[in-house]
PDB file of C-alpha atoms and ligand atoms in Angstrom:
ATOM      1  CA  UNK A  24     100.398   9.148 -95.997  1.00  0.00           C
ATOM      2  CA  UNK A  25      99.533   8.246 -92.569  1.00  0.00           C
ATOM      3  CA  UNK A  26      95.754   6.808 -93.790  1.00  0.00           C
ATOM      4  CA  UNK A  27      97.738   5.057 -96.264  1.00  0.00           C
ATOM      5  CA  UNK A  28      99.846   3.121 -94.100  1.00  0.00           C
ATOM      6  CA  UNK A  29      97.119   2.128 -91.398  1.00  0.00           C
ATOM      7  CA  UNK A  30      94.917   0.996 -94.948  1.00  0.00           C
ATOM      8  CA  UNK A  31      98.091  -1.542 -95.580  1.00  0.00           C
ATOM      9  CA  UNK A  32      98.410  -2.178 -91.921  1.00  0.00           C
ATOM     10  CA  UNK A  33      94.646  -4.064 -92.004  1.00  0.00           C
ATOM     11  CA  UNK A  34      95.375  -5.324 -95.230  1.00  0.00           C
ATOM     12  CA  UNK A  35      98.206  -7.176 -94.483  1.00  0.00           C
ATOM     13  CA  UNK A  36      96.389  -7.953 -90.834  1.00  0.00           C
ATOM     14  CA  UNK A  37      93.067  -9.363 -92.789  1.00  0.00           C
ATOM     15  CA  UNK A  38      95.160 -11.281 -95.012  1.00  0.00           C
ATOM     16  CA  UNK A  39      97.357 -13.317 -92.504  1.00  0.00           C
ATOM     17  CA  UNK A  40      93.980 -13.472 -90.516  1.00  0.00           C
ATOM     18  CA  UNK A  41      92.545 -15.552 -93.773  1.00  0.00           C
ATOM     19  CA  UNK A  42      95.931 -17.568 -93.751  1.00  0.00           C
ATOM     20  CA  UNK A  43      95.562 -18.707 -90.274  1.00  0.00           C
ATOM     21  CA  UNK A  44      92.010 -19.802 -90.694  1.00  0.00           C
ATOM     22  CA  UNK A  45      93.125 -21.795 -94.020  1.00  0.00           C
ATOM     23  CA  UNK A  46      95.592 -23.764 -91.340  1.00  0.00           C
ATOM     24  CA  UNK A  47      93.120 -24.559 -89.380  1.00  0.00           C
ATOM     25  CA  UNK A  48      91.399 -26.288 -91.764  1.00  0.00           C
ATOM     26  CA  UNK A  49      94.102 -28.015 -92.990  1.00  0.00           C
ATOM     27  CA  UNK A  50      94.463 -29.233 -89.345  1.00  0.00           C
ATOM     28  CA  UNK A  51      90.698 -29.912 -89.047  1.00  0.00           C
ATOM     29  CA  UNK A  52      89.180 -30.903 -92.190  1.00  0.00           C
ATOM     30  CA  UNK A  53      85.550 -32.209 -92.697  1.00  0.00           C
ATOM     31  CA  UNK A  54      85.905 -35.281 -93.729  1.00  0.00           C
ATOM     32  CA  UNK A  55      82.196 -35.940 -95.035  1.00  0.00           C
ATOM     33  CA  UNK A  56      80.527 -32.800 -94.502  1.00  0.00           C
ATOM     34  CA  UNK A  57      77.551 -32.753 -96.996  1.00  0.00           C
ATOM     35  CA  UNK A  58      77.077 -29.026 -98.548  1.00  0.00           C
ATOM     36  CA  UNK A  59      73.711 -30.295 -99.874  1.00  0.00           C
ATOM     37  CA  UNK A  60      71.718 -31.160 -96.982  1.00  0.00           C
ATOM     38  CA  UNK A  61      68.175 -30.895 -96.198  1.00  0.00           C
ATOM     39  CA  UNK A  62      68.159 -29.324 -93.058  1.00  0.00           C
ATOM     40  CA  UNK A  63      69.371 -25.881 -91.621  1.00  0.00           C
ATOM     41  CA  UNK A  64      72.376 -25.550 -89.255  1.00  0.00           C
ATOM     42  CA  UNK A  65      70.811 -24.474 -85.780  1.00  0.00           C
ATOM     43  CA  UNK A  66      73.331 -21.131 -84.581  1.00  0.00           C
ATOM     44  CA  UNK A  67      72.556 -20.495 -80.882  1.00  0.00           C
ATOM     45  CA  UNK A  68      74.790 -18.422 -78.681  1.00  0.00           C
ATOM     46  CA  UNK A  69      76.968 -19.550 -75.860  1.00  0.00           C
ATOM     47  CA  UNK A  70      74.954 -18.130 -73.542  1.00  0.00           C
ATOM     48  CA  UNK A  71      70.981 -19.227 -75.193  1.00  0.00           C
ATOM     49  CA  UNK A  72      73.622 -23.304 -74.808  1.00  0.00           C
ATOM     50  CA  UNK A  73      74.318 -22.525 -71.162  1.00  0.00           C
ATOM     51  CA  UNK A  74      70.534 -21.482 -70.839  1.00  0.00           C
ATOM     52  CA  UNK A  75      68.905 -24.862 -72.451  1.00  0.00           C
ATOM     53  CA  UNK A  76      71.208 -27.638 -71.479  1.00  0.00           C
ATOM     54  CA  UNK A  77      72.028 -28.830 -68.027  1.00  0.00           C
ATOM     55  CA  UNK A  78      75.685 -28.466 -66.827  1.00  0.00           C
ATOM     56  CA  UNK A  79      76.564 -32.155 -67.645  1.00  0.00           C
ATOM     57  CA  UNK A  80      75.268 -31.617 -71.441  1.00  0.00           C
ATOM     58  CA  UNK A  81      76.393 -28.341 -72.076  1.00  0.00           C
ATOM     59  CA  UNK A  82      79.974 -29.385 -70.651  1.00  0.00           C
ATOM     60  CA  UNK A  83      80.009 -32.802 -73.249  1.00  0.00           C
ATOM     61  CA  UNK A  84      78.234 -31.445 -76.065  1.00  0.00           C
ATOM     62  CA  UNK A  85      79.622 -27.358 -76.142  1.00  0.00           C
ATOM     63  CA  UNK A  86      83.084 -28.022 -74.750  1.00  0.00           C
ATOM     64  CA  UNK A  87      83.605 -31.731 -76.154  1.00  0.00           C
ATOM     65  CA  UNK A  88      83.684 -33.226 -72.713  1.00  0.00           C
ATOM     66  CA  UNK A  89      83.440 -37.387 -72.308  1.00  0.00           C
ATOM     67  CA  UNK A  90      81.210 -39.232 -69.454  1.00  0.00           C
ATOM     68  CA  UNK A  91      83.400 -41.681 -67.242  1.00  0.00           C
ATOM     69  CA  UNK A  92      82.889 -45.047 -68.831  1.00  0.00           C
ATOM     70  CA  UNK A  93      80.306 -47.506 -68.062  1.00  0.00           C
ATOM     71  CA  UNK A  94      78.247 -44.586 -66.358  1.00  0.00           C
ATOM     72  CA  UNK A  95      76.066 -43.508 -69.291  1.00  0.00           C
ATOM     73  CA  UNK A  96      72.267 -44.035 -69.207  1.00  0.00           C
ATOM     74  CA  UNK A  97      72.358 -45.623 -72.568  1.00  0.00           C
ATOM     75  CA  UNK A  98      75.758 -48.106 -72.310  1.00  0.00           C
ATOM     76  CA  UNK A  99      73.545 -50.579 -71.625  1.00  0.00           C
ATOM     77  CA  UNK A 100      70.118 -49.832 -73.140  1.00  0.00           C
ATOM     78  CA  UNK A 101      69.237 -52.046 -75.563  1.00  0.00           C
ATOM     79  CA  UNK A 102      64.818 -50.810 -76.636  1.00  0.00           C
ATOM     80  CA  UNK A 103      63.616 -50.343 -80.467  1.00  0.00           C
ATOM     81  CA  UNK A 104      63.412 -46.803 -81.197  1.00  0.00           C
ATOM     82  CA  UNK A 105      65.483 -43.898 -82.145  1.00  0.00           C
ATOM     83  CA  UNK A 106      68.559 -41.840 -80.731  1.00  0.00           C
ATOM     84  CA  UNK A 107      68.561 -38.113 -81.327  1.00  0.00           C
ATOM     85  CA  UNK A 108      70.891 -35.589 -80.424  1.00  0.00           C
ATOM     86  CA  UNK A 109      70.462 -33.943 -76.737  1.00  0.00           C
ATOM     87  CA  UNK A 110      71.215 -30.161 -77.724  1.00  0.00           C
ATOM     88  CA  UNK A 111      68.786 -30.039 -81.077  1.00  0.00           C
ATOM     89  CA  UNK A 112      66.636 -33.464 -81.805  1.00  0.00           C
ATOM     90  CA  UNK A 113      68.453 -34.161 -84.915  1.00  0.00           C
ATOM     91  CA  UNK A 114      67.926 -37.718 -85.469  1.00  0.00           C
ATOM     92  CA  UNK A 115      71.411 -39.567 -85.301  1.00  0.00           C
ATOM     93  CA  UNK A 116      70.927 -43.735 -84.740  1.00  0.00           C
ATOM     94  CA  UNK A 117      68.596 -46.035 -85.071  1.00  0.00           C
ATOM     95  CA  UNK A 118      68.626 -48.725 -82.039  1.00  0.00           C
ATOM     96  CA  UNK A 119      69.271 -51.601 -85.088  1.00  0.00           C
ATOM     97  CA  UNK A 120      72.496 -50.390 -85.457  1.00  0.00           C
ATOM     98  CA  UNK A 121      73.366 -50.176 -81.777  1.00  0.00           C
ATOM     99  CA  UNK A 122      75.728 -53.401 -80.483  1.00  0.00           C
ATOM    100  CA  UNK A 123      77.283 -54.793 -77.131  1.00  0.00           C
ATOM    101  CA  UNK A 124      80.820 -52.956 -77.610  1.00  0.00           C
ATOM    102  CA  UNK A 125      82.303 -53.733 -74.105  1.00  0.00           C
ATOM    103  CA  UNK A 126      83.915 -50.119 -74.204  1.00  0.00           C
ATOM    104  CA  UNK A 127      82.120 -48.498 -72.172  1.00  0.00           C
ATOM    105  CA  UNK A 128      79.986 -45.716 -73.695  1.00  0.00           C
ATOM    106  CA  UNK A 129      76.716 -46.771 -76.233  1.00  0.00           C
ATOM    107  CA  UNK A 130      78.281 -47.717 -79.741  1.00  0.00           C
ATOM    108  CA  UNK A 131      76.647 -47.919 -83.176  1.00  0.00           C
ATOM    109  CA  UNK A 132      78.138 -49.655 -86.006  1.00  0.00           C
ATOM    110  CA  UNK A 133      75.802 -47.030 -88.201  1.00  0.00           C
ATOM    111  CA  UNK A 134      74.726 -43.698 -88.292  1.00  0.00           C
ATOM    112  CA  UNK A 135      71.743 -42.145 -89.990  1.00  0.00           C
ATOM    113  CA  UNK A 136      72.254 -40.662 -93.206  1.00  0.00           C
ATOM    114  CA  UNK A 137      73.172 -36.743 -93.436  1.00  0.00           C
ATOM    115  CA  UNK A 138      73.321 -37.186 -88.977  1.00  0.00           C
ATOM    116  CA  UNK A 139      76.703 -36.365 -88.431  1.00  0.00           C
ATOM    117  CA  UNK A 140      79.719 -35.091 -89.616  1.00  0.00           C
ATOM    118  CA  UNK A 141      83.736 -35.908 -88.850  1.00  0.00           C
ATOM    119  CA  UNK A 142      86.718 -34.396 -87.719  1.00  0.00           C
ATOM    120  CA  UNK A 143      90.266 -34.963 -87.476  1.00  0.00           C
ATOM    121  CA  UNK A 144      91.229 -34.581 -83.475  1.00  0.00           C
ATOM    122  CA  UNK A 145      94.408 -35.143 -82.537  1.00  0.00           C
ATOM    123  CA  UNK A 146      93.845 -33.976 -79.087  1.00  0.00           C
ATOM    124  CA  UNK A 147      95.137 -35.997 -76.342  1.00  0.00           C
ATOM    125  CA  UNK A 148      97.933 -37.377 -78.285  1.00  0.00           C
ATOM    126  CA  UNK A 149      95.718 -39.862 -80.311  1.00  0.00           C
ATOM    127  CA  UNK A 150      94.588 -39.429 -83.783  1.00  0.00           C
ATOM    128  CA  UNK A 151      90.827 -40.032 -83.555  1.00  0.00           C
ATOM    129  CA  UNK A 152      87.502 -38.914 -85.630  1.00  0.00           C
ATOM    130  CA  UNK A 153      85.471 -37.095 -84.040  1.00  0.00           C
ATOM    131  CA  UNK A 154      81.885 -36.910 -84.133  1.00  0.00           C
ATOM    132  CA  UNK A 155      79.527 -34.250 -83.972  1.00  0.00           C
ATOM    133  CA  UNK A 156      75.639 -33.555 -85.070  1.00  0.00           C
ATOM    134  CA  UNK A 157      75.537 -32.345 -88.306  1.00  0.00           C
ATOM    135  CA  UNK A 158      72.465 -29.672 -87.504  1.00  0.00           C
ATOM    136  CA  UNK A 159      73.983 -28.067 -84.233  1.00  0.00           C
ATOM    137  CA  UNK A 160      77.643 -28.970 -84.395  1.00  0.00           C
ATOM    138  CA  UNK A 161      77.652 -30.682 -80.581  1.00  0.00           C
ATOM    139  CA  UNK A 162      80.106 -32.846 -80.027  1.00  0.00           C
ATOM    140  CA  UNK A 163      78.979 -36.927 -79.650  1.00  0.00           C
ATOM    141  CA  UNK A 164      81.883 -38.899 -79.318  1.00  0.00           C
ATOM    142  CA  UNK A 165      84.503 -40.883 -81.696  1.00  0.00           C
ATOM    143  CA  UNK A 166      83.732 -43.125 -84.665  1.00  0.00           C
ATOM    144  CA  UNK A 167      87.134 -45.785 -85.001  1.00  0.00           C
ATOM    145  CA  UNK A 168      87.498 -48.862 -87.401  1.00  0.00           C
ATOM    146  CA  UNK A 169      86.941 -51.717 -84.869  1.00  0.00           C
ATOM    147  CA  UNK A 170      83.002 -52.298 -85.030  1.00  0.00           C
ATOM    148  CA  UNK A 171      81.479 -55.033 -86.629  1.00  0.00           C
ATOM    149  CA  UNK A 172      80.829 -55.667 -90.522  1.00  0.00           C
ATOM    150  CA  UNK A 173      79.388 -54.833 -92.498  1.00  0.00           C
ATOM    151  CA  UNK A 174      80.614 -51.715 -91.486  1.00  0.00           C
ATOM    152  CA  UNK A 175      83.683 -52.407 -90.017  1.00  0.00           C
ATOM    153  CA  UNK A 176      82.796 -49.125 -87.440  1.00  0.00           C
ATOM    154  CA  UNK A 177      82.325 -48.080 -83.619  1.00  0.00           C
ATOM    155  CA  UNK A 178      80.482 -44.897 -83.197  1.00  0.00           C
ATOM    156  CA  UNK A 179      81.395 -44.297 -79.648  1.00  0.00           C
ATOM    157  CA  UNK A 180      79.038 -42.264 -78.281  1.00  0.00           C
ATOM    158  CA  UNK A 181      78.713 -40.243 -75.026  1.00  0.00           C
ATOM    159  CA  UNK A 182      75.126 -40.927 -73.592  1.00  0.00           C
ATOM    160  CA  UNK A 183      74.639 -37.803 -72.246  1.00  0.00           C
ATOM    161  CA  UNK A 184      74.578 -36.372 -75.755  1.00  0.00           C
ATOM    162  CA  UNK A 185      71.524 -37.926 -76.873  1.00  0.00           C
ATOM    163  CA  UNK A 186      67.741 -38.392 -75.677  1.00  0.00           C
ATOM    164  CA  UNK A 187      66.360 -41.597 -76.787  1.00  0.00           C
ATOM    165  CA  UNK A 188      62.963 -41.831 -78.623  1.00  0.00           C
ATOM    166  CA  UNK A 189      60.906 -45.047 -78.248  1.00  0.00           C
ATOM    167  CA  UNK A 190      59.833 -46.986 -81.249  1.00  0.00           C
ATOM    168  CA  UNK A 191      56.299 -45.545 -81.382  1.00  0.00           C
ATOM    169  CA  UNK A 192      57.679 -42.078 -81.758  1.00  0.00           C
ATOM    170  CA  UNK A 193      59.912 -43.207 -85.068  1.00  0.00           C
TER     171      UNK A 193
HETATM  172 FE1   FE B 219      72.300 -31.468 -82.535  1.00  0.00          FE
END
């Protein structure tokens, strides 16, 4: 009787475990994630993060940190070449799409196809879209609906999250 009970004990404990988690992604739904992508998800542990990226990347991309505005290596860099993502080298922007924002942080009105995927953060107190790589979930920045057309999009993008690759190297 006693087995029986602890057996409906974790029942009942797995099942409102599997209810929480089905909250959660009420709360944080992928907006465009793409189950049909070309490309495996990269899984590394905390610690194998903490051992490849440098305190400033591992703080911004791991624990969804932001650089201070205006600071970032790439705000104002403005070569032909590609963007890719700091933590894996997943490709993310091409320079053609990158613009003269004013905000602060590089912006894109673009980004590559399959490169990233979205989240509802209401962290803060502001209801953003957040941005992350689509290969090893770091965090980028924001995307919001003031860039220019065609688009009509800012990707707002922390510098430190990316590396940039020259045009030669496309
Ligand atoms: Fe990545």
């Amino acid at each position: 009787m006693k087995s029986l009970i602890s057996i409906s004990m974790a029942f009942i404990i797995l099942n409102l475990d599997s209810l929480s988690s089905q909250v959660l992604n009420e709360d944080n739904k992928v907006l465009n994630s793409n189950e049909n992508r070309e490309f495996k998800k990269m899984k590394r542990t905390d610690s194998e993060w903490r051992r490849i990226l440098s305190s400033s990347e591992y703080h911004i991309l791991r624990e969804k940190g932001t650089e201070r505005a205006f600071t970032g290596e790439y705000d104002g860099h403005f070569e032909e070449g590609m963007y890719v993502c700091a933590g894996c080298g997943h490709k993310l922007f091409d320079s053609e799409t990158k613009y003269r924002s004013g905000c602060g942080w590089p912006a894109f009105s673009k980004a590559l196809p399959e490169s990233v995927e979205e989240t509802e953060d209401n962290s803060y107190g502001m209801r953003r879209i957040e941005i992350t790589c689509s290969k090893c979930d770091g965090h980028l920045g924001h995307v919001f609906n003031d860039g220019p057309q065609p688009s009509g999009l800012r990707y707002c993008i922390n510098s430190v999250s990316m590396d940039f690759k020259p045009e030669e190297d496309k």
